[in-house]
Amino acid sequence: MTEVKADKAAPEPPPGLVVREAEYGDKLTAVEPGGAEYIPLDQRHGRPLKLFWTWTSPNLEFATIFLGVLAVAAFGLNFWQAAAAAVLGS
């Protein structure tokens, strides 16, 4: 992914591509104005690392944590063995 410098204008999207019309900016409580349209580079924000908890939180539910505890408590595995078993099992 290329970064857009503040002093450069964003390149034009390819012809025939639908472009999101409204501005979103850095507002926290705003509703996303677009759908699946092309988002110009100068309006893109965020980094993949910011999505870490968004993608991790569904896996931190009770059953998953319980299986990790069960591997240590019932089967006598240490933490790293239990983690390796979970990764290999997945």
mmCIF file of N, CA, C and O in Angstrom:
data_model
loop_
_atom_site.group_PDB
_atom_site.id
_atom_site.type_symbol
_atom_site.label_atom_id
_atom_site.label_comp_id
_atom_site.label_asym_id
_atom_site.label_seq_id
_atom_site.Cartn_x
_atom_site.Cartn_y
_atom_site.Cartn_z
ATOM 1 N N MET A 1 0.851 -1.161 0.000
ATOM 2 C CA MET A 1 0.000 0.000 0.000
ATOM 3 C C MET A 1 0.900 1.229 0.000
ATOM 4 O O MET A 1 1.877 1.297 0.705
ATOM 5 N N THR A 2 0.541 2.201 -0.786
ATOM 6 C CA THR A 2 1.340 3.419 -0.852
ATOM 7 C C THR A 2 0.734 4.479 0.045
ATOM 8 O O THR A 2 -0.473 4.566 0.205
ATOM 9 N N GLU A 3 1.597 5.277 0.628
ATOM 10 C CA GLU A 3 1.113 6.372 1.465
ATOM 11 C C GLU A 3 1.035 7.632 0.627
ATOM 12 O O GLU A 3 1.837 7.853 -0.278
ATOM 13 N N VAL A 4 0.066 8.454 0.929
ATOM 14 C CA VAL A 4 -0.115 9.707 0.213
ATOM 15 C C VAL A 4 0.518 10.809 1.046
ATOM 16 O O VAL A 4 0.241 10.958 2.226
ATOM 17 N N LYS A 5 1.391 11.564 0.433
ATOM 18 C CA LYS A 5 2.015 12.698 1.114
ATOM 19 C C LYS A 5 1.022 13.851 1.168
ATOM 20 O O LYS A 5 0.167 14.000 0.313
ATOM 21 N N ALA A 6 1.141 14.676 2.201
ATOM 22 C CA ALA A 6 0.199 15.786 2.394
ATOM 23 C C ALA A 6 0.273 16.809 1.261
ATOM 24 O O ALA A 6 -0.709 17.433 0.920
ATOM 25 N N ASP A 7 1.456 16.958 0.656
ATOM 26 C CA ASP A 7 1.593 17.972 -0.387
ATOM 27 C C ASP A 7 1.227 17.456 -1.773
ATOM 28 O O ASP A 7 1.169 18.222 -2.708
ATOM 29 N N LYS A 8 0.957 16.172 -1.915
ATOM 30 C CA LYS A 8 0.582 15.597 -3.200
ATOM 31 C C LYS A 8 -0.920 15.365 -3.253
ATOM 32 O O LYS A 8 -1.534 15.021 -2.264
ATOM 33 N N ALA A 9 -1.481 15.552 -4.404
ATOM 34 C CA ALA A 9 -2.895 15.241 -4.598
ATOM 35 C C ALA A 9 -3.028 13.739 -4.826
ATOM 36 O O ALA A 9 -2.151 13.107 -5.383
ATOM 37 N N ALA A 10 -4.127 13.171 -4.375
ATOM 38 C CA ALA A 10 -4.356 11.744 -4.560
ATOM 39 C C ALA A 10 -4.580 11.455 -6.032
ATOM 40 O O ALA A 10 -5.183 12.254 -6.749
ATOM 41 N N PRO A 11 -4.097 10.317 -6.514
ATOM 42 C CA PRO A 11 -4.315 9.971 -7.919
ATOM 43 C C PRO A 11 -5.792 9.726 -8.197
ATOM 44 O O PRO A 11 -6.547 9.347 -7.311
ATOM 45 N N GLU A 12 -6.177 9.942 -9.407
ATOM 46 C CA GLU A 12 -7.561 9.725 -9.815
ATOM 47 C C GLU A 12 -7.837 8.229 -9.882
ATOM 48 O O GLU A 12 -6.985 7.450 -10.282
ATOM 49 N N PRO A 13 -9.046 7.815 -9.483
ATOM 50 C CA PRO A 13 -9.391 6.393 -9.587
ATOM 51 C C PRO A 13 -9.542 5.995 -11.051
ATOM 52 O O PRO A 13 -9.736 6.854 -11.919
ATOM 53 N N PRO A 14 -9.475 4.710 -11.334
ATOM 54 C CA PRO A 14 -9.652 4.254 -12.726
ATOM 55 C C PRO A 14 -11.017 4.656 -13.275
ATOM 56 O O PRO A 14 -11.980 4.789 -12.514
ATOM 57 N N PRO A 15 -11.127 4.865 -14.579
ATOM 58 C CA PRO A 15 -12.404 5.256 -15.179
ATOM 59 C C PRO A 15 -13.477 4.190 -14.948
ATOM 60 O O PRO A 15 -13.196 3.006 -14.976
ATOM 61 N N GLY A 16 -14.696 4.632 -14.699
ATOM 62 C CA GLY A 16 -15.822 3.723 -14.508
ATOM 63 C C GLY A 16 -15.959 3.200 -13.091
ATOM 64 O O GLY A 16 -16.865 2.438 -12.812
ATOM 65 N N LEU A 17 -15.084 3.608 -12.189
ATOM 66 C CA LEU A 17 -15.126 3.141 -10.805
ATOM 67 C C LEU A 17 -15.964 4.102 -9.968
ATOM 68 O O LEU A 17 -15.774 5.309 -10.038
ATOM 69 N N VAL A 18 -16.899 3.569 -9.187
ATOM 70 C CA VAL A 18 -17.750 4.394 -8.336
ATOM 71 C C VAL A 18 -16.927 4.863 -7.149
ATOM 72 O O VAL A 18 -16.274 4.077 -6.482
ATOM 73 N N VAL A 19 -16.966 6.162 -6.881
ATOM 74 C CA VAL A 19 -16.189 6.752 -5.791
ATOM 75 C C VAL A 19 -17.137 7.233 -4.705
ATOM 76 O O VAL A 19 -18.187 7.804 -4.991
ATOM 77 N N ARG A 20 -16.762 6.996 -3.457
ATOM 78 C CA ARG A 20 -17.566 7.474 -2.333
ATOM 79 C C ARG A 20 -17.612 8.995 -2.377
ATOM 80 O O ARG A 20 -16.591 9.654 -2.493
ATOM 81 N N GLU A 21 -18.806 9.556 -2.238
ATOM 82 C CA GLU A 21 -18.968 10.996 -2.382
ATOM 83 C C GLU A 21 -18.773 11.771 -1.089
ATOM 84 O O GLU A 21 -18.289 12.886 -1.100
ATOM 85 N N ALA A 22 -19.176 11.239 0.047
ATOM 86 C CA ALA A 22 -19.142 11.982 1.305
ATOM 87 C C ALA A 22 -17.793 11.847 1.999
ATOM 88 O O ALA A 22 -17.012 10.960 1.706
ATOM 89 N N GLU A 23 -17.533 12.768 2.933
ATOM 90 C CA GLU A 23 -16.311 12.737 3.737
ATOM 91 C C GLU A 23 -16.589 12.025 5.047
ATOM 92 O O GLU A 23 -17.628 12.218 5.658
ATOM 93 N N TYR A 24 -15.655 11.221 5.500
ATOM 94 C CA TYR A 24 -15.788 10.534 6.783
ATOM 95 C C TYR A 24 -14.847 11.150 7.807
ATOM 96 O O TYR A 24 -15.223 11.451 8.913
ATOM 97 N N GLY A 25 -13.615 11.341 7.413
ATOM 98 C CA GLY A 25 -12.637 11.974 8.290
ATOM 99 C C GLY A 25 -12.275 11.129 9.491
ATOM 100 O O GLY A 25 -12.340 9.916 9.449
ATOM 101 N N ASP A 26 -11.905 11.786 10.578
ATOM 102 C CA ASP A 26 -11.490 11.096 11.795
ATOM 103 C C ASP A 26 -12.556 11.155 12.878
ATOM 104 O O ASP A 26 -12.248 11.040 14.062
ATOM 105 N N LYS A 27 -13.803 11.341 12.513
ATOM 106 C CA LYS A 27 -14.885 11.415 13.488
ATOM 107 C C LYS A 27 -15.097 10.034 14.116
ATOM 108 O O LYS A 27 -15.119 9.029 13.435
ATOM 109 N N LEU A 28 -15.265 10.028 15.425
ATOM 110 C CA LEU A 28 -15.454 8.772 16.138
ATOM 111 C C LEU A 28 -16.875 8.245 16.055
ATOM 112 O O LEU A 28 -17.097 7.048 15.963
ATOM 113 N N THR A 29 -17.841 9.114 16.124
ATOM 114 C CA THR A 29 -19.225 8.676 16.199
ATOM 115 C C THR A 29 -19.999 8.863 14.901
ATOM 116 O O THR A 29 -21.211 8.733 14.892
ATOM 117 N N ALA A 30 -19.321 9.158 13.820
ATOM 118 C CA ALA A 30 -20.010 9.366 12.545
ATOM 119 C C ALA A 30 -20.354 8.029 11.898
ATOM 120 O O ALA A 30 -19.666 7.036 12.086
ATOM 121 N N VAL A 31 -21.439 8.025 11.155
ATOM 122 C CA VAL A 31 -21.820 6.844 10.400
ATOM 123 C C VAL A 31 -21.027 6.853 9.104
ATOM 124 O O VAL A 31 -20.911 7.887 8.441
ATOM 125 N N GLU A 32 -20.496 5.718 8.738
ATOM 126 C CA GLU A 32 -19.721 5.607 7.501
ATOM 127 C C GLU A 32 -20.611 6.019 6.335
ATOM 128 O O GLU A 32 -21.693 5.463 6.148
ATOM 129 N N PRO A 33 -20.202 7.004 5.528
ATOM 130 C CA PRO A 33 -21.069 7.532 4.480
ATOM 131 C C PRO A 33 -21.164 6.654 3.241
ATOM 132 O O PRO A 33 -22.012 6.878 2.411
ATOM 133 N N GLY A 34 -20.305 5.695 3.084
ATOM 134 C CA GLY A 34 -20.308 4.915 1.867
ATOM 135 C C GLY A 34 -20.601 3.452 2.103
ATOM 136 O O GLY A 34 -20.917 3.022 3.210
ATOM 137 N N GLY A 35 -20.477 2.719 1.072
ATOM 138 C CA GLY A 35 -20.668 1.279 1.139
ATOM 139 C C GLY A 35 -19.395 0.596 0.681
ATOM 140 O O GLY A 35 -18.344 0.747 1.287
ATOM 141 N N ALA A 36 -19.497 -0.089 -0.449
ATOM 142 C CA ALA A 36 -18.352 -0.807 -0.980
ATOM 143 C C ALA A 36 -17.673 -0.027 -2.109
ATOM 144 O O ALA A 36 -16.919 -0.584 -2.884
ATOM 145 N N GLU A 37 -17.935 1.280 -2.164
ATOM 146 C CA GLU A 37 -17.343 2.082 -3.218
ATOM 147 C C GLU A 37 -15.844 2.257 -2.991
ATOM 148 O O GLU A 37 -15.335 2.041 -1.910
ATOM 149 N N TYR A 38 -15.180 2.705 -4.030
ATOM 150 C CA TYR A 38 -13.751 3.027 -3.954
ATOM 151 C C TYR A 38 -13.560 4.198 -2.996
ATOM 152 O O TYR A 38 -14.295 5.174 -3.046
ATOM 153 N N ILE A 39 -12.584 4.084 -2.103
ATOM 154 C CA ILE A 39 -12.273 5.167 -1.178
ATOM 155 C C ILE A 39 -10.967 5.804 -1.633
ATOM 156 O O ILE A 39 -9.937 5.127 -1.696
ATOM 157 N N PRO A 40 -10.983 7.072 -1.988
ATOM 158 C CA PRO A 40 -9.754 7.723 -2.438
ATOM 159 C C PRO A 40 -8.656 7.626 -1.372
ATOM 160 O O PRO A 40 -8.928 7.595 -0.171
ATOM 161 N N LEU A 41 -7.420 7.573 -1.824
ATOM 162 C CA LEU A 41 -6.290 7.391 -0.915
ATOM 163 C C LEU A 41 -6.200 8.476 0.144
ATOM 164 O O LEU A 41 -5.829 8.204 1.286
ATOM 165 N N ASP A 42 -6.558 9.710 -0.195
ATOM 166 C CA ASP A 42 -6.452 10.788 0.787
ATOM 167 C C ASP A 42 -7.529 10.708 1.868
ATOM 168 O O ASP A 42 -7.449 11.393 2.876
ATOM 169 N N GLN A 43 -8.550 9.849 1.696
ATOM 170 C CA GLN A 43 -9.602 9.683 2.701
ATOM 171 C C GLN A 43 -9.436 8.401 3.510
ATOM 172 O O GLN A 43 -10.206 8.142 4.416
ATOM 173 N N ARG A 44 -8.446 7.591 3.196
ATOM 174 C CA ARG A 44 -8.231 6.352 3.933
ATOM 175 C C ARG A 44 -7.508 6.634 5.230
ATOM 176 O O ARG A 44 -6.668 7.526 5.300
ATOM 177 N N HIS A 45 -7.857 5.896 6.263
ATOM 178 C CA HIS A 45 -7.208 6.067 7.555
ATOM 179 C C HIS A 45 -7.145 4.716 8.260
ATOM 180 O O HIS A 45 -7.824 3.774 7.890
ATOM 181 N N GLY A 46 -6.336 4.648 9.300
ATOM 182 C CA GLY A 46 -6.209 3.412 10.059
ATOM 183 C C GLY A 46 -5.099 2.532 9.507
ATOM 184 O O GLY A 46 -4.618 2.726 8.393
ATOM 185 N N ARG A 47 -4.704 1.606 10.295
ATOM 186 C CA ARG A 47 -3.661 0.650 9.944
ATOM 187 C C ARG A 47 -4.130 -0.749 10.350
ATOM 188 O O ARG A 47 -4.995 -0.889 11.216
ATOM 189 N N PRO A 48 -3.571 -1.801 9.769
ATOM 190 C CA PRO A 48 -3.985 -3.162 10.131
ATOM 191 C C PRO A 48 -3.848 -3.462 11.619
ATOM 192 O O PRO A 48 -4.670 -4.179 12.181
ATOM 193 N N LEU A 49 -2.850 -2.890 12.287
ATOM 194 C CA LEU A 49 -2.662 -3.151 13.708
ATOM 195 C C LEU A 49 -3.844 -2.635 14.535
ATOM 196 O O LEU A 49 -4.183 -3.202 15.573
ATOM 197 N N LYS A 50 -4.519 -1.603 14.053
ATOM 198 C CA LYS A 50 -5.679 -1.082 14.774
ATOM 199 C C LYS A 50 -6.847 -2.067 14.748
ATOM 200 O O LYS A 50 -7.774 -1.965 15.535
ATOM 201 N N LEU A 51 -6.833 -3.008 13.821
ATOM 202 C CA LEU A 51 -7.896 -4.007 13.736
ATOM 203 C C LEU A 51 -7.614 -5.233 14.591
ATOM 204 O O LEU A 51 -8.408 -6.172 14.613
ATOM 205 N N PHE A 52 -6.494 -5.249 15.324
ATOM 206 C CA PHE A 52 -6.106 -6.423 16.103
ATOM 207 C C PHE A 52 -7.224 -6.871 17.039
ATOM 208 O O PHE A 52 -7.640 -8.025 17.017
ATOM 209 N N TRP A 53 -7.736 -5.961 17.881
ATOM 210 C CA TRP A 53 -8.766 -6.357 18.839
ATOM 211 C C TRP A 53 -10.096 -6.647 18.161
ATOM 212 O O TRP A 53 -10.885 -7.460 18.653
ATOM 213 N N THR A 54 -10.362 -6.021 17.043
ATOM 214 C CA THR A 54 -11.596 -6.312 16.314
ATOM 215 C C THR A 54 -11.618 -7.764 15.854
ATOM 216 O O THR A 54 -12.641 -8.432 15.931
ATOM 217 N N TRP A 55 -10.468 -8.257 15.387
ATOM 218 C CA TRP A 55 -10.400 -9.635 14.907
ATOM 219 C C TRP A 55 -10.102 -10.632 16.021
ATOM 220 O O TRP A 55 -10.401 -11.823 15.887
ATOM 221 N N THR A 56 -9.512 -10.170 17.126
ATOM 222 C CA THR A 56 -9.174 -11.066 18.221
ATOM 223 C C THR A 56 -10.360 -11.300 19.152
ATOM 224 O O THR A 56 -10.542 -12.406 19.657
ATOM 225 N N SER A 57 -11.163 -10.293 19.394
ATOM 226 C CA SER A 57 -12.230 -10.394 20.390
ATOM 227 C C SER A 57 -13.225 -11.533 20.139
ATOM 228 O O SER A 57 -13.668 -12.159 21.105
ATOM 229 N N PRO A 58 -13.609 -11.870 18.915
ATOM 230 C CA PRO A 58 -14.534 -13.000 18.762
ATOM 231 C C PRO A 58 -13.943 -14.328 19.239
ATOM 232 O O PRO A 58 -14.673 -15.249 19.587
ATOM 233 N N ASN A 59 -12.623 -14.432 19.254
ATOM 234 C CA ASN A 59 -11.983 -15.664 19.684
ATOM 235 C C ASN A 59 -11.735 -15.708 21.182
ATOM 236 O O ASN A 59 -11.311 -16.733 21.704
ATOM 237 N N LEU A 60 -11.965 -14.623 21.876
ATOM 238 C CA LEU A 60 -11.772 -14.582 23.322
ATOM 239 C C LEU A 60 -13.101 -14.765 24.045
ATOM 240 O O LEU A 60 -13.470 -13.998 24.921
ATOM 241 N N GLU A 61 -13.814 -15.789 23.690
ATOM 242 C CA GLU A 61 -15.086 -16.053 24.335
ATOM 243 C C GLU A 61 -14.920 -17.216 25.308
ATOM 244 O O GLU A 61 -13.895 -17.872 25.349
ATOM 245 N N PHE A 62 -15.936 -17.468 26.118
ATOM 246 C CA PHE A 62 -15.848 -18.399 27.228
ATOM 247 C C PHE A 62 -15.392 -19.798 26.809
ATOM 248 O O PHE A 62 -14.527 -20.395 27.443
ATOM 249 N N ALA A 63 -15.971 -20.359 25.764
ATOM 250 C CA ALA A 63 -15.639 -21.731 25.365
ATOM 251 C C ALA A 63 -14.171 -21.859 24.956
ATOM 252 O O ALA A 63 -13.510 -22.846 25.287
ATOM 253 N N THR A 64 -13.651 -20.874 24.253
ATOM 254 C CA THR A 64 -12.257 -20.919 23.823
ATOM 255 C C THR A 64 -11.312 -20.851 25.014
ATOM 256 O O THR A 64 -10.356 -21.625 25.103
ATOM 257 N N ILE A 65 -11.586 -19.937 25.938
ATOM 258 C CA ILE A 65 -10.754 -19.813 27.131
ATOM 259 C C ILE A 65 -10.858 -21.087 27.971
ATOM 260 O O ILE A 65 -9.866 -21.590 28.490
ATOM 261 N N PHE A 66 -12.059 -21.658 28.093
ATOM 262 C CA PHE A 66 -12.245 -22.878 28.865
ATOM 263 C C PHE A 66 -11.452 -24.032 28.280
ATOM 264 O O PHE A 66 -10.861 -24.834 29.018
ATOM 265 N N LEU A 67 -11.405 -24.150 26.964
ATOM 266 C CA LEU A 67 -10.621 -25.227 26.351
ATOM 267 C C LEU A 67 -9.134 -25.064 26.656
ATOM 268 O O LEU A 67 -8.426 -26.047 26.857
ATOM 269 N N GLY A 68 -8.663 -23.832 26.705
ATOM 270 C CA GLY A 68 -7.271 -23.600 27.079
ATOM 271 C C GLY A 68 -6.999 -23.990 28.522
ATOM 272 O O GLY A 68 -5.979 -24.605 28.836
ATOM 273 N N VAL A 69 -7.920 -23.653 29.412
ATOM 274 C CA VAL A 69 -7.779 -24.032 30.824
ATOM 275 C C VAL A 69 -7.871 -25.547 30.968
ATOM 276 O O VAL A 69 -7.125 -26.162 31.731
ATOM 277 N N LEU A 70 -8.772 -26.162 30.240
ATOM 278 C CA LEU A 70 -8.938 -27.613 30.281
ATOM 279 C C LEU A 70 -7.666 -28.334 29.837
ATOM 280 O O LEU A 70 -7.280 -29.340 30.433
ATOM 281 N N ALA A 71 -7.010 -27.818 28.813
ATOM 282 C CA ALA A 71 -5.772 -28.438 28.334
ATOM 283 C C ALA A 71 -4.701 -28.433 29.414
ATOM 284 O O ALA A 71 -3.950 -29.398 29.560
ATOM 285 N N VAL A 72 -4.643 -27.361 30.199
ATOM 286 C CA VAL A 72 -3.640 -27.264 31.259
ATOM 287 C C VAL A 72 -4.074 -28.056 32.488
ATOM 288 O O VAL A 72 -3.299 -28.842 33.043
ATOM 289 N N ALA A 73 -5.322 -27.877 32.920
ATOM 290 C CA ALA A 73 -5.788 -28.492 34.166
ATOM 291 C C ALA A 73 -6.028 -29.994 34.041
ATOM 292 O O ALA A 73 -5.615 -30.762 34.909
ATOM 293 N N ALA A 74 -6.693 -30.434 32.989
ATOM 294 C CA ALA A 74 -7.079 -31.837 32.875
ATOM 295 C C ALA A 74 -6.038 -32.696 32.173
ATOM 296 O O ALA A 74 -5.851 -33.858 32.525
ATOM 297 N N PHE A 75 -5.366 -32.126 31.185
ATOM 298 C CA PHE A 75 -4.436 -32.933 30.398
ATOM 299 C C PHE A 75 -2.977 -32.706 30.766
ATOM 300 O O PHE A 75 -2.086 -33.322 30.192
ATOM 301 N N GLY A 76 -2.715 -31.800 31.698
ATOM 302 C CA GLY A 76 -1.365 -31.602 32.204
ATOM 303 C C GLY A 76 -0.401 -30.926 31.245
ATOM 304 O O GLY A 76 0.814 -31.032 31.419
ATOM 305 N N LEU A 77 -0.899 -30.235 30.237
ATOM 306 C CA LEU A 77 -0.012 -29.529 29.314
ATOM 307 C C LEU A 77 0.422 -28.216 29.940
ATOM 308 O O LEU A 77 -0.291 -27.641 30.764
ATOM 309 N N ASN A 78 1.600 -27.728 29.560
ATOM 310 C CA ASN A 78 1.961 -26.381 30.003
ATOM 311 C C ASN A 78 1.352 -25.389 29.020
ATOM 312 O O ASN A 78 0.732 -25.765 28.023
ATOM 313 N N PHE A 79 1.537 -24.095 29.277
ATOM 314 C CA PHE A 79 0.900 -23.066 28.450
ATOM 315 C C PHE A 79 1.304 -23.192 26.990
ATOM 316 O O PHE A 79 0.453 -23.135 26.094
ATOM 317 N N TRP A 80 2.598 -23.356 26.720
ATOM 318 C CA TRP A 80 3.062 -23.380 25.333
ATOM 319 C C TRP A 80 2.600 -24.637 24.603
ATOM 320 O O TRP A 80 2.295 -24.589 23.414
ATOM 321 N N GLN A 81 2.534 -25.748 25.299
ATOM 322 C CA GLN A 81 2.013 -26.971 24.673
ATOM 323 C C GLN A 81 0.524 -26.812 24.343
ATOM 324 O O GLN A 81 0.069 -27.227 23.280
ATOM 325 N N ALA A 82 -0.219 -26.216 25.276
ATOM 326 C CA ALA A 82 -1.645 -25.986 25.045
ATOM 327 C C ALA A 82 -1.857 -25.018 23.884
ATOM 328 O O ALA A 82 -2.741 -25.203 23.055
ATOM 329 N N ALA A 83 -1.029 -23.962 23.818
ATOM 330 C CA ALA A 83 -1.134 -22.994 22.713
ATOM 331 C C ALA A 83 -0.802 -23.678 21.388
ATOM 332 O O ALA A 83 -1.496 -23.455 20.378
ATOM 333 N N ALA A 84 0.246 -24.506 21.376
ATOM 334 C CA ALA A 84 0.605 -25.209 20.143
ATOM 335 C C ALA A 84 -0.499 -26.170 19.724
ATOM 336 O O ALA A 84 -0.819 -26.290 18.531
ATOM 337 N N ALA A 85 -1.114 -26.859 20.693
ATOM 338 C CA ALA A 85 -2.217 -27.771 20.371
ATOM 339 C C ALA A 85 -3.410 -27.014 19.783
ATOM 340 O O ALA A 85 -4.050 -27.472 18.839
ATOM 341 N N ALA A 86 -3.688 -25.833 20.339
ATOM 342 C CA ALA A 86 -4.802 -25.020 19.818
ATOM 343 C C ALA A 86 -4.522 -24.545 18.408
ATOM 344 O O ALA A 86 -5.404 -24.576 17.541
ATOM 345 N N VAL A 87 -3.296 -24.131 18.153
ATOM 346 C CA VAL A 87 -2.924 -23.655 16.811
ATOM 347 C C VAL A 87 -2.971 -24.810 15.811
ATOM 348 O O VAL A 87 -3.536 -24.690 14.717
ATOM 349 N N LEU A 88 -2.408 -25.955 16.173
ATOM 350 C CA LEU A 88 -2.406 -27.112 15.270
ATOM 351 C C LEU A 88 -3.824 -27.647 15.067
ATOM 352 O O LEU A 88 -4.167 -28.070 13.965
ATOM 353 N N GLY A 89 -4.622 -27.625 16.127
ATOM 354 C CA GLY A 89 -5.997 -28.096 16.019
ATOM 355 C C GLY A 89 -6.883 -27.191 15.184
ATOM 356 O O GLY A 89 -7.832 -27.633 14.565
ATOM 357 N N SER A 90 -6.541 -25.925 15.171
ATOM 358 C CA SER A 90 -7.343 -24.980 14.388
ATOM 359 C C SER A 90 -7.019 -25.117 12.935
ATOM 360 O O SER A 90 -7.760 -24.817 12.068
#
